[in-house]
Amino acid sequence: MDSKTYKMFDQESAADYILGKGFFADSREPLVSREIGDGNMNYIYRISCGEKSLILKQAGEATRLSSGKNISRKRNQREARAMIRQNEIVPGSTPKVYLYDEVMDCMVMEDMKDYAVMRQALLDGGPLWDSFGVQIGHILAENYRQTSDVQADHIRKKYEVKEFINPELCEISERLVFDEPIFNLSGSNRVEPENNAYVEENIYAGEELKKEVGKLKFQFMTSSQSFIHGDLHTGSLFINEEGVKIFDSEFAFYGPTGYDVGNIVAHLLLAKTNALLTDRNEVVDWTEKQIRSILRIFTKEAAGQKRKPGKDAFEKELNQWYIRNILADSAGYCGTEIIRRVLGVAKVKDVQSLERRKRCQAERMLLEKGIDLVINRKNYTEASDFDSII
Ligand code: SR1
Ligand code: MG
């Protein structure tokens, strides 16, 4: 394949590309190539050679979700950089990137085939590893500690804000997380008919909610607090007994720390709601426990900054103030994420796979929770404040 001009791969050309780049050079077995992507955005090929395998990810011009919508293919380059940065912050927290190709807008990375995607694992009932919450809480705390102004080198940080600026992908979130769900601008919002009146009254006519979502959007657009993944849901996490790996980092940028914290809590609440309505008590208990662990570990470890001599007491107090605000932001972004995953276009299996009557119930329970979290987010400033919504 001519590798000087961009062309979209198919299964065969993906395998040719991998061979052309020198992967599996010593192997005699034939390559097997399969497109395995089921996300909204990209094309994912697993190329195997006997027991060995790797992943080739390519960004297309259009998203898979809506063919009319083009997003810069450079997102693949940003994603590769974000994964490399994430692995610097917490080694092993994301799959290894072996190669990025700026002509083909693709990258080659470690295949996590022995891991399960978290959302499906939770819908299947497990396996449930108790280390999950502790590990995610630790990664979130390290991202904050190492890349926010509380500890990072302020000059390096500003260059990184510039390096990771991600206009097109942030615009998707600004629209799909903050605008569409509460204004229904494109008319694509959907809930079960029994919930339409509730949505009209409490969301489209919910003046306080709209104002608060607007503030959260403004903060999302203007705060470069720390390096964040930007789309940290259970479909962006691999898990097995060895631990957690974060992937799909194309939305990464320097944004509000609470956006990542709130997103993962939102998706655990979505998983919990599914488990509750399908009488899977083990999963209900597990999700509750993990949310508590994430918030507790994040709060504790994020507060453990190295402080400058002579400014100890001052910096400790300042950081505590900072963390209380991050928790309130987390509650707000948890709320916006829940609302958009129930009402907006990017729906999730946790709700959609339920039978209609239960889906109706789930939508209502979740929307009520989401609205409360957005409007009353200032009441959530400590990990234990979240007990009421868990
Ligand atoms: C067009 S992309 C829709 C959603 O999928 C991604 O994972 C993001 O969550 C985005 O909002
Ligand atoms: Mg994604």
mmCIF file of C-alpha atoms and ligand atoms in Angstrom:
data_model
loop_
_atom_site.group_PDB
_atom_site.id
_atom_site.type_symbol
_atom_site.label_atom_id
_atom_site.label_comp_id
_atom_site.label_asym_id
_atom_site.label_seq_id
_atom_site.Cartn_x
_atom_site.Cartn_y
_atom_site.Cartn_z
ATOM 1 C CA MET A 1 0.000 0.000 0.000
ATOM 2 C CA ASP A 2 1.232 3.505 -0.880
ATOM 3 C CA SER A 3 1.951 5.028 2.508
ATOM 4 C CA LYS A 4 2.512 8.602 1.301
ATOM 5 C CA THR A 5 -1.136 9.531 0.970
ATOM 6 C CA TYR A 6 -4.011 8.993 3.383
ATOM 7 C CA LYS A 7 -6.342 6.140 2.515
ATOM 8 C CA MET A 8 -8.792 4.346 4.711
ATOM 9 C CA PHE A 9 -7.764 0.799 5.553
ATOM 10 C CA ASP A 10 -9.809 -2.297 5.061
ATOM 11 C CA GLN A 11 -8.989 -5.576 6.795
ATOM 12 C CA GLU A 12 -6.531 -6.643 4.111
ATOM 13 C CA SER A 13 -4.693 -3.361 3.686
ATOM 14 C CA ALA A 14 -4.496 -3.002 7.488
ATOM 15 C CA ALA A 15 -2.533 -6.269 7.642
ATOM 16 C CA ASP A 16 -0.303 -5.192 4.716
ATOM 17 C CA TYR A 17 0.418 -1.928 6.511
ATOM 18 C CA ILE A 18 1.465 -3.722 9.693
ATOM 19 C CA LEU A 19 3.830 -5.991 7.760
ATOM 20 C CA GLY A 20 5.195 -3.006 5.845
ATOM 21 C CA LYS A 21 6.050 -1.298 9.144
ATOM 22 C CA GLY A 22 8.119 -4.305 10.207
ATOM 23 C CA PHE A 23 5.808 -5.769 12.851
ATOM 24 C CA PHE A 24 5.820 -9.588 13.100
ATOM 25 C CA ALA A 25 8.920 -9.622 10.887
ATOM 26 C CA ASP A 26 10.276 -12.837 12.434
ATOM 27 C CA SER A 27 7.012 -14.766 12.403
ATOM 28 C CA ARG A 28 6.131 -17.347 9.802
ATOM 29 C CA GLU A 29 2.449 -17.647 10.566
ATOM 30 C CA PRO A 30 -0.046 -15.766 8.370
ATOM 31 C CA LEU A 31 -1.590 -12.549 9.636
ATOM 32 C CA VAL A 32 -5.269 -12.434 10.511
ATOM 33 C CA SER A 33 -6.933 -9.025 10.386
ATOM 34 C CA ARG A 34 -10.371 -8.167 11.771
ATOM 35 C CA GLU A 35 -12.198 -4.855 12.235
ATOM 36 C CA ILE A 36 -13.452 -4.949 15.830
ATOM 37 C CA GLY A 37 -14.532 -1.341 16.505
ATOM 38 C CA ASP A 38 -17.996 -0.635 17.846
ATOM 39 C CA GLY A 39 -17.493 2.906 19.122
ATOM 40 C CA ASN A 40 -18.853 6.098 17.632
ATOM 41 C CA MET A 41 -15.743 7.470 16.006
ATOM 42 C CA ASN A 42 -12.909 5.302 14.664
ATOM 43 C CA TYR A 43 -11.935 2.089 12.906
ATOM 44 C CA ILE A 44 -10.128 -0.513 14.980
ATOM 45 C CA TYR A 45 -8.325 -3.509 13.513
ATOM 46 C CA ARG A 46 -6.915 -6.405 15.482
ATOM 47 C CA ILE A 47 -3.993 -7.906 13.565
ATOM 48 C CA SER A 48 -2.947 -11.305 14.909
ATOM 49 C CA CYS A 49 -0.048 -13.543 14.105
ATOM 50 C CA GLY A 50 -0.400 -16.776 16.049
ATOM 51 C CA GLU A 51 -0.559 -15.875 19.729
ATOM 52 C CA LYS A 52 0.730 -12.352 19.172
ATOM 53 C CA SER A 53 -1.488 -9.457 18.206
ATOM 54 C CA LEU A 54 -1.674 -5.690 18.111
ATOM 55 C CA ILE A 55 -4.233 -3.002 17.422
ATOM 56 C CA LEU A 56 -4.289 -0.594 14.493
ATOM 57 C CA LYS A 57 -6.597 2.365 15.083
ATOM 58 C CA GLN A 58 -7.442 4.747 12.283
ATOM 59 C CA ALA A 59 -9.474 7.927 12.320
ATOM 60 C CA GLY A 60 -11.871 8.308 9.387
ATOM 61 C CA GLU A 61 -13.051 11.653 7.962
ATOM 62 C CA ALA A 62 -16.555 11.144 9.284
ATOM 63 C CA THR A 63 -17.644 9.695 12.599
ATOM 64 C CA ARG A 64 -19.269 6.267 12.508
ATOM 65 C CA LEU A 65 -22.214 7.660 14.450
ATOM 66 C CA SER A 66 -23.148 10.294 11.889
ATOM 67 C CA SER A 67 -21.607 10.124 8.452
ATOM 68 C CA GLY A 68 -22.427 13.778 7.740
ATOM 69 C CA LYS A 69 -20.229 15.079 10.545
ATOM 70 C CA ASN A 70 -16.529 15.481 9.822
ATOM 71 C CA ILE A 71 -13.983 15.795 12.614
ATOM 72 C CA SER A 72 -10.303 16.487 12.131
ATOM 73 C CA ARG A 73 -8.425 13.217 11.588
ATOM 74 C CA LYS A 74 -5.646 14.776 13.677
ATOM 75 C CA ARG A 75 -7.580 13.469 16.654
ATOM 76 C CA ASN A 76 -5.613 10.267 16.246
ATOM 77 C CA GLN A 77 -2.335 12.130 16.747
ATOM 78 C CA ARG A 78 -3.713 13.874 19.821
ATOM 79 C CA GLU A 79 -4.896 10.554 21.162
ATOM 80 C CA ALA A 80 -1.454 8.954 20.687
ATOM 81 C CA ARG A 81 0.187 11.892 22.500
ATOM 82 C CA ALA A 82 -2.374 11.751 25.284
ATOM 83 C CA MET A 83 -1.765 8.035 25.810
ATOM 84 C CA ILE A 84 1.983 8.591 25.951
ATOM 85 C CA ARG A 85 1.485 11.393 28.498
ATOM 86 C CA GLN A 86 -0.936 9.279 30.554
ATOM 87 C CA ASN A 87 1.639 6.487 30.682
ATOM 88 C CA GLU A 88 4.251 8.966 31.915
ATOM 89 C CA ILE A 89 1.969 10.124 34.727
ATOM 90 C CA VAL A 90 1.032 6.617 35.908
ATOM 91 C CA PRO A 91 3.159 3.989 34.121
ATOM 92 C CA GLY A 92 1.002 1.182 32.741
ATOM 93 C CA SER A 93 -2.267 3.102 33.082
ATOM 94 C CA THR A 94 -2.960 2.982 29.337
ATOM 95 C CA PRO A 95 -2.020 0.596 26.468
ATOM 96 C CA LYS A 96 1.470 1.172 25.005
ATOM 97 C CA VAL A 97 1.675 3.149 21.769
ATOM 98 C CA TYR A 98 4.151 1.544 19.330
ATOM 99 C CA LEU A 99 3.781 3.899 16.393
ATOM 100 C CA TYR A 100 1.881 6.948 15.215
ATOM 101 C CA ASP A 101 1.666 7.706 11.495
ATOM 102 C CA GLU A 102 0.640 11.238 10.623
ATOM 103 C CA VAL A 103 0.027 10.478 6.950
ATOM 104 C CA MET A 104 -2.364 7.606 7.544
ATOM 105 C CA ASP A 105 -3.739 9.191 10.747
ATOM 106 C CA CYS A 106 -3.419 5.902 12.510
ATOM 107 C CA MET A 107 -1.577 4.409 15.436
ATOM 108 C CA VAL A 108 -0.402 0.951 16.381
ATOM 109 C CA MET A 109 -0.795 -0.026 19.999
ATOM 110 C CA GLU A 110 -0.748 -2.813 22.525
ATOM 111 C CA ASP A 111 -3.660 -5.250 22.252
ATOM 112 C CA MET A 112 -5.474 -5.627 25.573
ATOM 113 C CA LYS A 113 -7.220 -8.814 24.462
ATOM 114 C CA ASP A 114 -6.887 -10.408 27.899
ATOM 115 C CA TYR A 115 -8.857 -7.538 29.390
ATOM 116 C CA ALA A 116 -12.613 -6.938 29.370
ATOM 117 C CA VAL A 117 -14.270 -3.637 28.500
ATOM 118 C CA MET A 118 -15.721 -2.491 31.776
ATOM 119 C CA ARG A 119 -19.253 -1.570 30.598
ATOM 120 C CA GLN A 120 -19.892 -5.002 29.109
ATOM 121 C CA ALA A 121 -18.226 -6.742 32.061
ATOM 122 C CA LEU A 122 -20.643 -4.990 34.408
ATOM 123 C CA LEU A 123 -23.659 -5.859 32.259
ATOM 124 C CA ASP A 124 -22.479 -9.482 32.186
ATOM 125 C CA GLY A 125 -22.213 -9.479 35.988
ATOM 126 C CA GLY A 126 -18.476 -9.523 36.358
ATOM 127 C CA PRO A 127 -15.866 -10.535 37.121
ATOM 128 C CA LEU A 128 -15.824 -7.705 39.649
ATOM 129 C CA TRP A 129 -12.394 -6.708 40.878
ATOM 130 C CA ASP A 130 -12.315 -4.751 44.083
ATOM 131 C CA SER A 131 -9.110 -2.966 43.217
ATOM 132 C CA PHE A 132 -10.925 -0.997 40.503
ATOM 133 C CA GLY A 133 -11.988 2.037 42.551
ATOM 134 C CA VAL A 134 -8.640 2.335 44.301
ATOM 135 C CA GLN A 135 -6.777 2.253 40.986
ATOM 136 C CA ILE A 136 -8.987 4.772 39.215
ATOM 137 C CA GLY A 137 -8.959 7.037 42.269
ATOM 138 C CA HIS A 138 -5.150 6.843 42.251
ATOM 139 C CA ILE A 139 -4.871 7.634 38.525
ATOM 140 C CA LEU A 140 -7.246 10.602 38.857
ATOM 141 C CA ALA A 141 -5.271 11.914 41.839
ATOM 142 C CA GLU A 142 -1.929 11.526 40.044
ATOM 143 C CA ASN A 143 -3.237 13.296 36.952
ATOM 144 C CA TYR A 144 -4.246 16.178 39.183
ATOM 145 C CA ARG A 145 -1.069 16.159 41.294
ATOM 146 C CA GLN A 146 1.335 15.981 38.379
ATOM 147 C CA THR A 147 -0.363 18.260 35.866
ATOM 148 C CA SER A 148 -2.231 20.957 37.815
ATOM 149 C CA ASP A 149 -0.618 24.171 39.037
ATOM 150 C CA VAL A 150 -0.710 22.858 42.581
ATOM 151 C CA GLN A 151 2.413 20.843 41.912
ATOM 152 C CA ALA A 152 3.399 20.908 38.224
ATOM 153 C CA ASP A 153 6.101 23.169 36.867
ATOM 154 C CA HIS A 154 3.982 26.181 35.880
ATOM 155 C CA ILE A 155 5.933 26.859 32.700
ATOM 156 C CA ARG A 156 5.842 23.264 31.478
ATOM 157 C CA LYS A 157 2.153 23.161 32.323
ATOM 158 C CA LYS A 158 1.379 26.135 30.088
ATOM 159 C CA TYR A 159 3.217 24.515 27.166
ATOM 160 C CA GLU A 160 1.207 21.360 27.760
ATOM 161 C CA VAL A 161 -2.061 23.281 27.779
ATOM 162 C CA LYS A 162 -1.022 24.453 24.316
ATOM 163 C CA GLU A 163 0.148 21.008 23.160
ATOM 164 C CA PHE A 164 -3.069 19.299 24.178
ATOM 165 C CA ILE A 165 -5.500 21.914 22.923
ATOM 166 C CA ASN A 166 -8.270 19.896 21.277
ATOM 167 C CA PRO A 167 -10.811 22.266 19.663
ATOM 168 C CA GLU A 168 -12.856 19.878 17.513
ATOM 169 C CA LEU A 169 -13.298 17.153 20.093
ATOM 170 C CA CYS A 170 -14.075 19.673 22.848
ATOM 171 C CA GLU A 171 -16.705 21.174 20.549
ATOM 172 C CA ILE A 172 -18.388 17.740 20.350
ATOM 173 C CA SER A 173 -18.610 17.638 24.133
ATOM 174 C CA GLU A 174 -19.751 21.260 24.382
ATOM 175 C CA ARG A 175 -22.590 20.403 22.017
ATOM 176 C CA LEU A 176 -23.472 16.824 23.034
ATOM 177 C CA VAL A 177 -22.951 17.144 26.791
ATOM 178 C CA PHE A 178 -24.044 20.694 27.544
ATOM 179 C CA ASP A 179 -26.186 22.142 24.723
ATOM 180 C CA GLU A 180 -28.216 19.439 22.998
ATOM 181 C CA PRO A 181 -29.528 17.630 26.074
ATOM 182 C CA ILE A 182 -31.057 20.719 27.645
ATOM 183 C CA PHE A 183 -32.079 22.710 24.552
ATOM 184 C CA ASN A 184 -32.876 19.852 22.118
ATOM 185 C CA LEU A 185 -31.552 22.083 19.324
ATOM 186 C CA SER A 186 -31.450 19.366 16.666
ATOM 187 C CA GLY A 187 -34.571 17.606 17.937
ATOM 188 C CA SER A 188 -32.674 14.337 18.455
ATOM 189 C CA ASN A 189 -33.315 13.895 22.179
ATOM 190 C CA ARG A 190 -35.382 10.822 23.046
ATOM 191 C CA VAL A 191 -36.863 9.226 26.151
ATOM 192 C CA GLU A 192 -39.731 6.784 26.587
ATOM 193 C CA PRO A 193 -43.077 8.561 25.924
ATOM 194 C CA GLU A 194 -44.097 8.395 29.615
ATOM 195 C CA ASN A 195 -41.096 10.618 30.464
ATOM 196 C CA ASN A 196 -41.700 13.295 27.841
ATOM 197 C CA ALA A 197 -43.769 15.522 30.122
ATOM 198 C CA TYR A 198 -41.140 15.236 32.879
ATOM 199 C CA VAL A 199 -38.391 16.251 30.442
ATOM 200 C CA GLU A 200 -40.408 19.183 29.077
ATOM 201 C CA GLU A 201 -41.110 20.521 32.534
ATOM 202 C CA ASN A 202 -37.852 19.819 34.363
ATOM 203 C CA ILE A 203 -35.277 20.099 31.597
ATOM 204 C CA TYR A 204 -36.477 22.187 28.645
ATOM 205 C CA ALA A 205 -38.389 24.537 30.976
ATOM 206 C CA GLY A 206 -35.965 24.085 33.890
ATOM 207 C CA GLU A 207 -34.549 27.582 34.034
ATOM 208 C CA GLU A 208 -32.299 26.955 37.024
ATOM 209 C CA LEU A 209 -30.936 23.774 35.474
ATOM 210 C CA LYS A 210 -30.172 25.546 32.193
ATOM 211 C CA LYS A 211 -28.318 28.318 34.013
ATOM 212 C CA GLU A 212 -26.230 25.837 36.013
ATOM 213 C CA VAL A 213 -25.450 23.670 32.973
ATOM 214 C CA GLY A 214 -24.386 26.867 31.213
ATOM 215 C CA LYS A 215 -21.923 27.623 34.034
ATOM 216 C CA LEU A 216 -20.508 24.097 33.875
ATOM 217 C CA LYS A 217 -20.084 24.426 30.112
ATOM 218 C CA PHE A 218 -18.307 27.760 30.524
ATOM 219 C CA GLN A 219 -15.961 26.175 33.043
ATOM 220 C CA PHE A 220 -15.361 23.219 30.705
ATOM 221 C CA MET A 221 -14.392 25.697 27.982
ATOM 222 C CA THR A 222 -12.181 27.983 30.056
ATOM 223 C CA SER A 223 -10.565 26.056 32.904
ATOM 224 C CA SER A 224 -7.207 24.405 32.138
ATOM 225 C CA GLN A 225 -6.903 22.954 35.612
ATOM 226 C CA SER A 226 -5.183 19.654 34.776
ATOM 227 C CA PHE A 227 -4.676 17.028 32.093
ATOM 228 C CA ILE A 228 -7.931 15.094 31.691
ATOM 229 C CA HIS A 229 -9.070 12.141 29.575
ATOM 230 C CA GLY A 230 -12.233 14.007 28.611
ATOM 231 C CA ASP A 231 -14.437 10.936 27.975
ATOM 232 C CA LEU A 232 -13.812 8.703 30.979
ATOM 233 C CA HIS A 233 -16.732 6.287 30.830
ATOM 234 C CA THR A 234 -16.872 2.538 31.422
ATOM 235 C CA GLY A 235 -16.495 1.941 27.667
ATOM 236 C CA SER A 236 -13.081 3.667 27.861
ATOM 237 C CA LEU A 237 -11.728 1.265 30.484
ATOM 238 C CA PHE A 238 -10.248 -2.194 30.209
ATOM 239 C CA ILE A 239 -10.139 -4.327 33.303
ATOM 240 C CA ASN A 240 -8.796 -7.676 34.481
ATOM 241 C CA GLU A 241 -7.235 -9.054 37.649
ATOM 242 C CA GLU A 242 -3.995 -7.217 36.881
ATOM 243 C CA GLY A 243 -5.664 -3.833 36.896
ATOM 244 C CA VAL A 244 -7.255 -1.086 34.865
ATOM 245 C CA LYS A 245 -6.180 0.474 31.573
ATOM 246 C CA ILE A 246 -7.624 3.699 30.262
ATOM 247 C CA PHE A 247 -8.063 3.920 26.495
ATOM 248 C CA ASP A 248 -9.834 5.993 23.819
ATOM 249 C CA SER A 249 -8.047 9.171 24.873
ATOM 250 C CA GLU A 250 -8.927 11.278 21.830
ATOM 251 C CA PHE A 251 -10.945 13.784 23.904
ATOM 252 C CA ALA A 252 -7.995 14.504 26.220
ATOM 253 C CA PHE A 253 -7.056 18.120 26.961
ATOM 254 C CA TYR A 254 -6.284 20.408 29.886
ATOM 255 C CA GLY A 255 -9.693 20.940 31.448
ATOM 256 C CA PRO A 256 -11.534 20.841 34.771
ATOM 257 C CA THR A 257 -10.305 17.926 36.916
ATOM 258 C CA GLY A 258 -13.854 17.238 38.084
ATOM 259 C CA TYR A 259 -14.948 16.408 34.532
ATOM 260 C CA ASP A 260 -13.136 13.036 34.628
ATOM 261 C CA VAL A 261 -14.102 12.311 38.240
ATOM 262 C CA GLY A 262 -17.757 13.141 37.537
ATOM 263 C CA ASN A 263 -17.853 11.110 34.327
ATOM 264 C CA ILE A 264 -16.642 7.868 35.847
ATOM 265 C CA VAL A 265 -18.984 8.243 38.820
ATOM 266 C CA ALA A 266 -21.879 8.885 36.378
ATOM 267 C CA HIS A 267 -21.181 5.692 34.457
ATOM 268 C CA LEU A 268 -20.947 3.640 37.631
ATOM 269 C CA LEU A 269 -24.340 5.055 38.609
ATOM 270 C CA LEU A 270 -25.683 4.067 35.180
ATOM 271 C CA ALA A 271 -24.306 0.536 35.706
ATOM 272 C CA LYS A 272 -25.776 0.456 39.197
ATOM 273 C CA THR A 273 -29.224 1.483 37.942
ATOM 274 C CA ASN A 274 -29.155 -1.341 35.406
ATOM 275 C CA ALA A 275 -28.130 -3.816 38.099
ATOM 276 C CA LEU A 276 -30.818 -2.539 40.478
ATOM 277 C CA LEU A 277 -33.584 -2.987 37.916
ATOM 278 C CA THR A 278 -32.376 -6.442 36.916
ATOM 279 C CA ASP A 279 -32.040 -7.614 40.546
ATOM 280 C CA ARG A 280 -28.283 -8.096 40.431
ATOM 281 C CA ASN A 281 -27.461 -7.148 43.998
ATOM 282 C CA GLU A 282 -23.825 -8.128 43.801
ATOM 283 C CA VAL A 283 -23.237 -5.570 41.041
ATOM 284 C CA VAL A 284 -25.268 -2.945 42.927
ATOM 285 C CA ASP A 285 -23.078 -3.384 46.021
ATOM 286 C CA TRP A 286 -19.911 -3.440 43.971
ATOM 287 C CA THR A 287 -20.659 -0.192 42.090
ATOM 288 C CA GLU A 288 -21.534 1.595 45.332
ATOM 289 C CA LYS A 289 -18.310 0.458 46.920
ATOM 290 C CA GLN A 290 -16.233 1.515 43.907
ATOM 291 C CA ILE A 291 -17.743 5.016 43.771
ATOM 292 C CA ARG A 292 -16.906 5.468 47.449
ATOM 293 C CA SER A 293 -13.349 4.219 46.892
ATOM 294 C CA ILE A 294 -12.745 6.477 43.889
ATOM 295 C CA LEU A 295 -13.871 9.578 45.761
ATOM 296 C CA ARG A 296 -12.081 8.665 48.974
ATOM 297 C CA ILE A 297 -8.766 7.787 47.299
ATOM 298 C CA PHE A 298 -8.897 10.756 44.948
ATOM 299 C CA THR A 299 -9.558 13.180 47.796
ATOM 300 C CA LYS A 300 -6.894 11.699 50.044
ATOM 301 C CA GLU A 301 -4.133 11.352 47.461
ATOM 302 C CA ALA A 302 -4.841 14.624 45.649
ATOM 303 C CA ALA A 303 -4.419 16.410 48.984
ATOM 304 C CA GLY A 304 -0.993 14.834 49.522
ATOM 305 C CA GLN A 305 1.051 17.466 47.761
ATOM 306 C CA LYS A 306 4.728 18.147 48.241
ATOM 307 C CA ARG A 307 4.690 21.616 49.672
ATOM 308 C CA LYS A 308 7.212 24.404 49.409
ATOM 309 C CA PRO A 309 9.097 24.996 52.696
ATOM 310 C CA GLY A 310 7.832 28.078 54.481
ATOM 311 C CA LYS A 311 4.456 27.959 52.762
ATOM 312 C CA ASP A 312 3.274 24.608 54.169
ATOM 313 C CA ALA A 313 0.212 25.678 56.108
ATOM 314 C CA PHE A 314 -0.898 28.161 53.475
ATOM 315 C CA GLU A 315 -0.581 25.664 50.613
ATOM 316 C CA LYS A 316 -2.258 22.876 52.542
ATOM 317 C CA GLU A 317 -5.280 25.065 53.187
ATOM 318 C CA LEU A 318 -5.364 26.311 49.625
ATOM 319 C CA ASN A 319 -5.228 22.803 48.227
ATOM 320 C CA GLN A 320 -8.050 21.680 50.480
ATOM 321 C CA TRP A 321 -10.159 24.534 49.113
ATOM 322 C CA TYR A 322 -9.173 23.494 45.595
ATOM 323 C CA ILE A 323 -10.183 19.868 46.194
ATOM 324 C CA ARG A 324 -13.537 20.803 47.711
ATOM 325 C CA ASN A 325 -14.255 22.770 44.542
ATOM 326 C CA ILE A 326 -13.179 19.819 42.384
ATOM 327 C CA LEU A 327 -15.644 17.583 44.209
ATOM 328 C CA ALA A 328 -18.463 20.083 43.633
ATOM 329 C CA ASP A 329 -17.466 20.246 39.942
ATOM 330 C CA SER A 330 -17.425 16.427 39.870
ATOM 331 C CA ALA A 331 -21.003 16.358 41.137
ATOM 332 C CA GLY A 332 -22.047 18.848 38.442
ATOM 333 C CA TYR A 333 -20.316 16.988 35.605
ATOM 334 C CA CYS A 334 -21.655 13.694 36.933
ATOM 335 C CA GLY A 335 -25.113 15.248 36.576
ATOM 336 C CA THR A 336 -24.589 16.553 33.028
ATOM 337 C CA GLU A 337 -23.158 13.178 31.950
ATOM 338 C CA ILE A 338 -26.127 11.250 33.375
ATOM 339 C CA ILE A 339 -28.642 13.585 31.720
ATOM 340 C CA ARG A 340 -26.977 13.426 28.311
ATOM 341 C CA ARG A 341 -26.551 9.619 28.355
ATOM 342 C CA VAL A 342 -30.274 9.201 29.116
ATOM 343 C CA LEU A 343 -31.702 11.911 26.880
ATOM 344 C CA GLY A 344 -29.113 12.743 24.208
ATOM 345 C CA VAL A 345 -27.821 10.948 21.099
ATOM 346 C CA ALA A 346 -24.914 9.068 22.707
ATOM 347 C CA LYS A 347 -27.010 6.646 24.712
ATOM 348 C CA VAL A 348 -25.617 3.722 26.714
ATOM 349 C CA LYS A 349 -26.427 0.027 26.900
ATOM 350 C CA ASP A 350 -26.928 0.247 30.673
ATOM 351 C CA VAL A 351 -30.251 1.979 29.993
ATOM 352 C CA GLN A 352 -31.016 0.862 26.441
ATOM 353 C CA SER A 353 -30.707 -2.864 27.112
ATOM 354 C CA LEU A 354 -33.431 -2.794 29.796
ATOM 355 C CA GLU A 355 -36.926 -3.938 28.825
ATOM 356 C CA ARG A 356 -39.203 -0.971 28.056
ATOM 357 C CA ARG A 357 -40.992 -0.628 31.413
ATOM 358 C CA LYS A 358 -37.738 -0.763 33.337
ATOM 359 C CA ARG A 359 -36.040 1.556 30.863
ATOM 360 C CA CYS A 360 -38.782 4.049 31.552
ATOM 361 C CA GLN A 361 -38.163 3.696 35.296
ATOM 362 C CA ALA A 362 -34.384 3.964 34.865
ATOM 363 C CA GLU A 363 -34.648 7.119 32.751
ATOM 364 C CA ARG A 364 -36.766 8.834 35.370
ATOM 365 C CA MET A 365 -34.585 7.800 38.341
ATOM 366 C CA LEU A 366 -31.432 8.895 36.529
ATOM 367 C CA LEU A 367 -32.785 12.210 35.270
ATOM 368 C CA GLU A 368 -33.901 13.140 38.788
ATOM 369 C CA LYS A 369 -30.440 12.308 40.095
ATOM 370 C CA GLY A 370 -28.697 14.194 37.283
ATOM 371 C CA ILE A 371 -30.758 17.348 37.820
ATOM 372 C CA ASP A 372 -30.113 17.290 41.581
ATOM 373 C CA LEU A 373 -26.373 16.857 41.050
ATOM 374 C CA VAL A 374 -26.146 19.817 38.681
ATOM 375 C CA ILE A 375 -28.302 22.224 40.672
ATOM 376 C CA ASN A 376 -27.068 21.294 44.148
ATOM 377 C CA ARG A 377 -23.447 20.538 43.262
ATOM 378 C CA LYS A 378 -22.122 22.972 45.861
ATOM 379 C CA ASN A 379 -23.452 20.585 48.532
ATOM 380 C CA TYR A 380 -21.031 17.890 47.380
ATOM 381 C CA THR A 381 -17.620 18.986 48.640
ATOM 382 C CA GLU A 382 -16.450 15.880 50.481
ATOM 383 C CA ALA A 383 -16.380 12.237 49.426
ATOM 384 C CA SER A 384 -19.012 11.330 52.019
ATOM 385 C CA ASP A 385 -21.449 13.949 50.625
ATOM 386 C CA PHE A 386 -21.950 11.621 47.655
ATOM 387 C CA ASP A 387 -23.446 8.920 49.896
ATOM 388 C CA SER A 388 -26.884 10.440 49.372
ATOM 389 C CA ILE A 389 -26.820 9.863 45.593
ATOM 390 C CA ILE A 390 -24.991 6.525 45.704
HETATM 391 C C1 SR1 B 1 -19.948 11.688 17.910
HETATM 392 S S1 SR1 B 1 -19.244 11.041 19.277
HETATM 393 C C2 SR1 B 1 -20.427 10.721 20.499
HETATM 394 C C3 SR1 B 1 -19.845 10.424 21.799
HETATM 395 O O1 SR1 B 1 -18.973 9.308 21.737
HETATM 396 C C4 SR1 B 1 -17.754 9.581 22.412
HETATM 397 O O2 SR1 B 1 -17.321 8.497 23.154
HETATM 398 C C5 SR1 B 1 -18.045 10.808 23.238
HETATM 399 O O3 SR1 B 1 -18.604 10.465 24.488
HETATM 400 C C6 SR1 B 1 -18.997 11.534 22.389
HETATM 401 O O4 SR1 B 1 -19.754 12.484 23.078
HETATM 402 MG MG MG B 2 -14.801 7.120 22.865
#
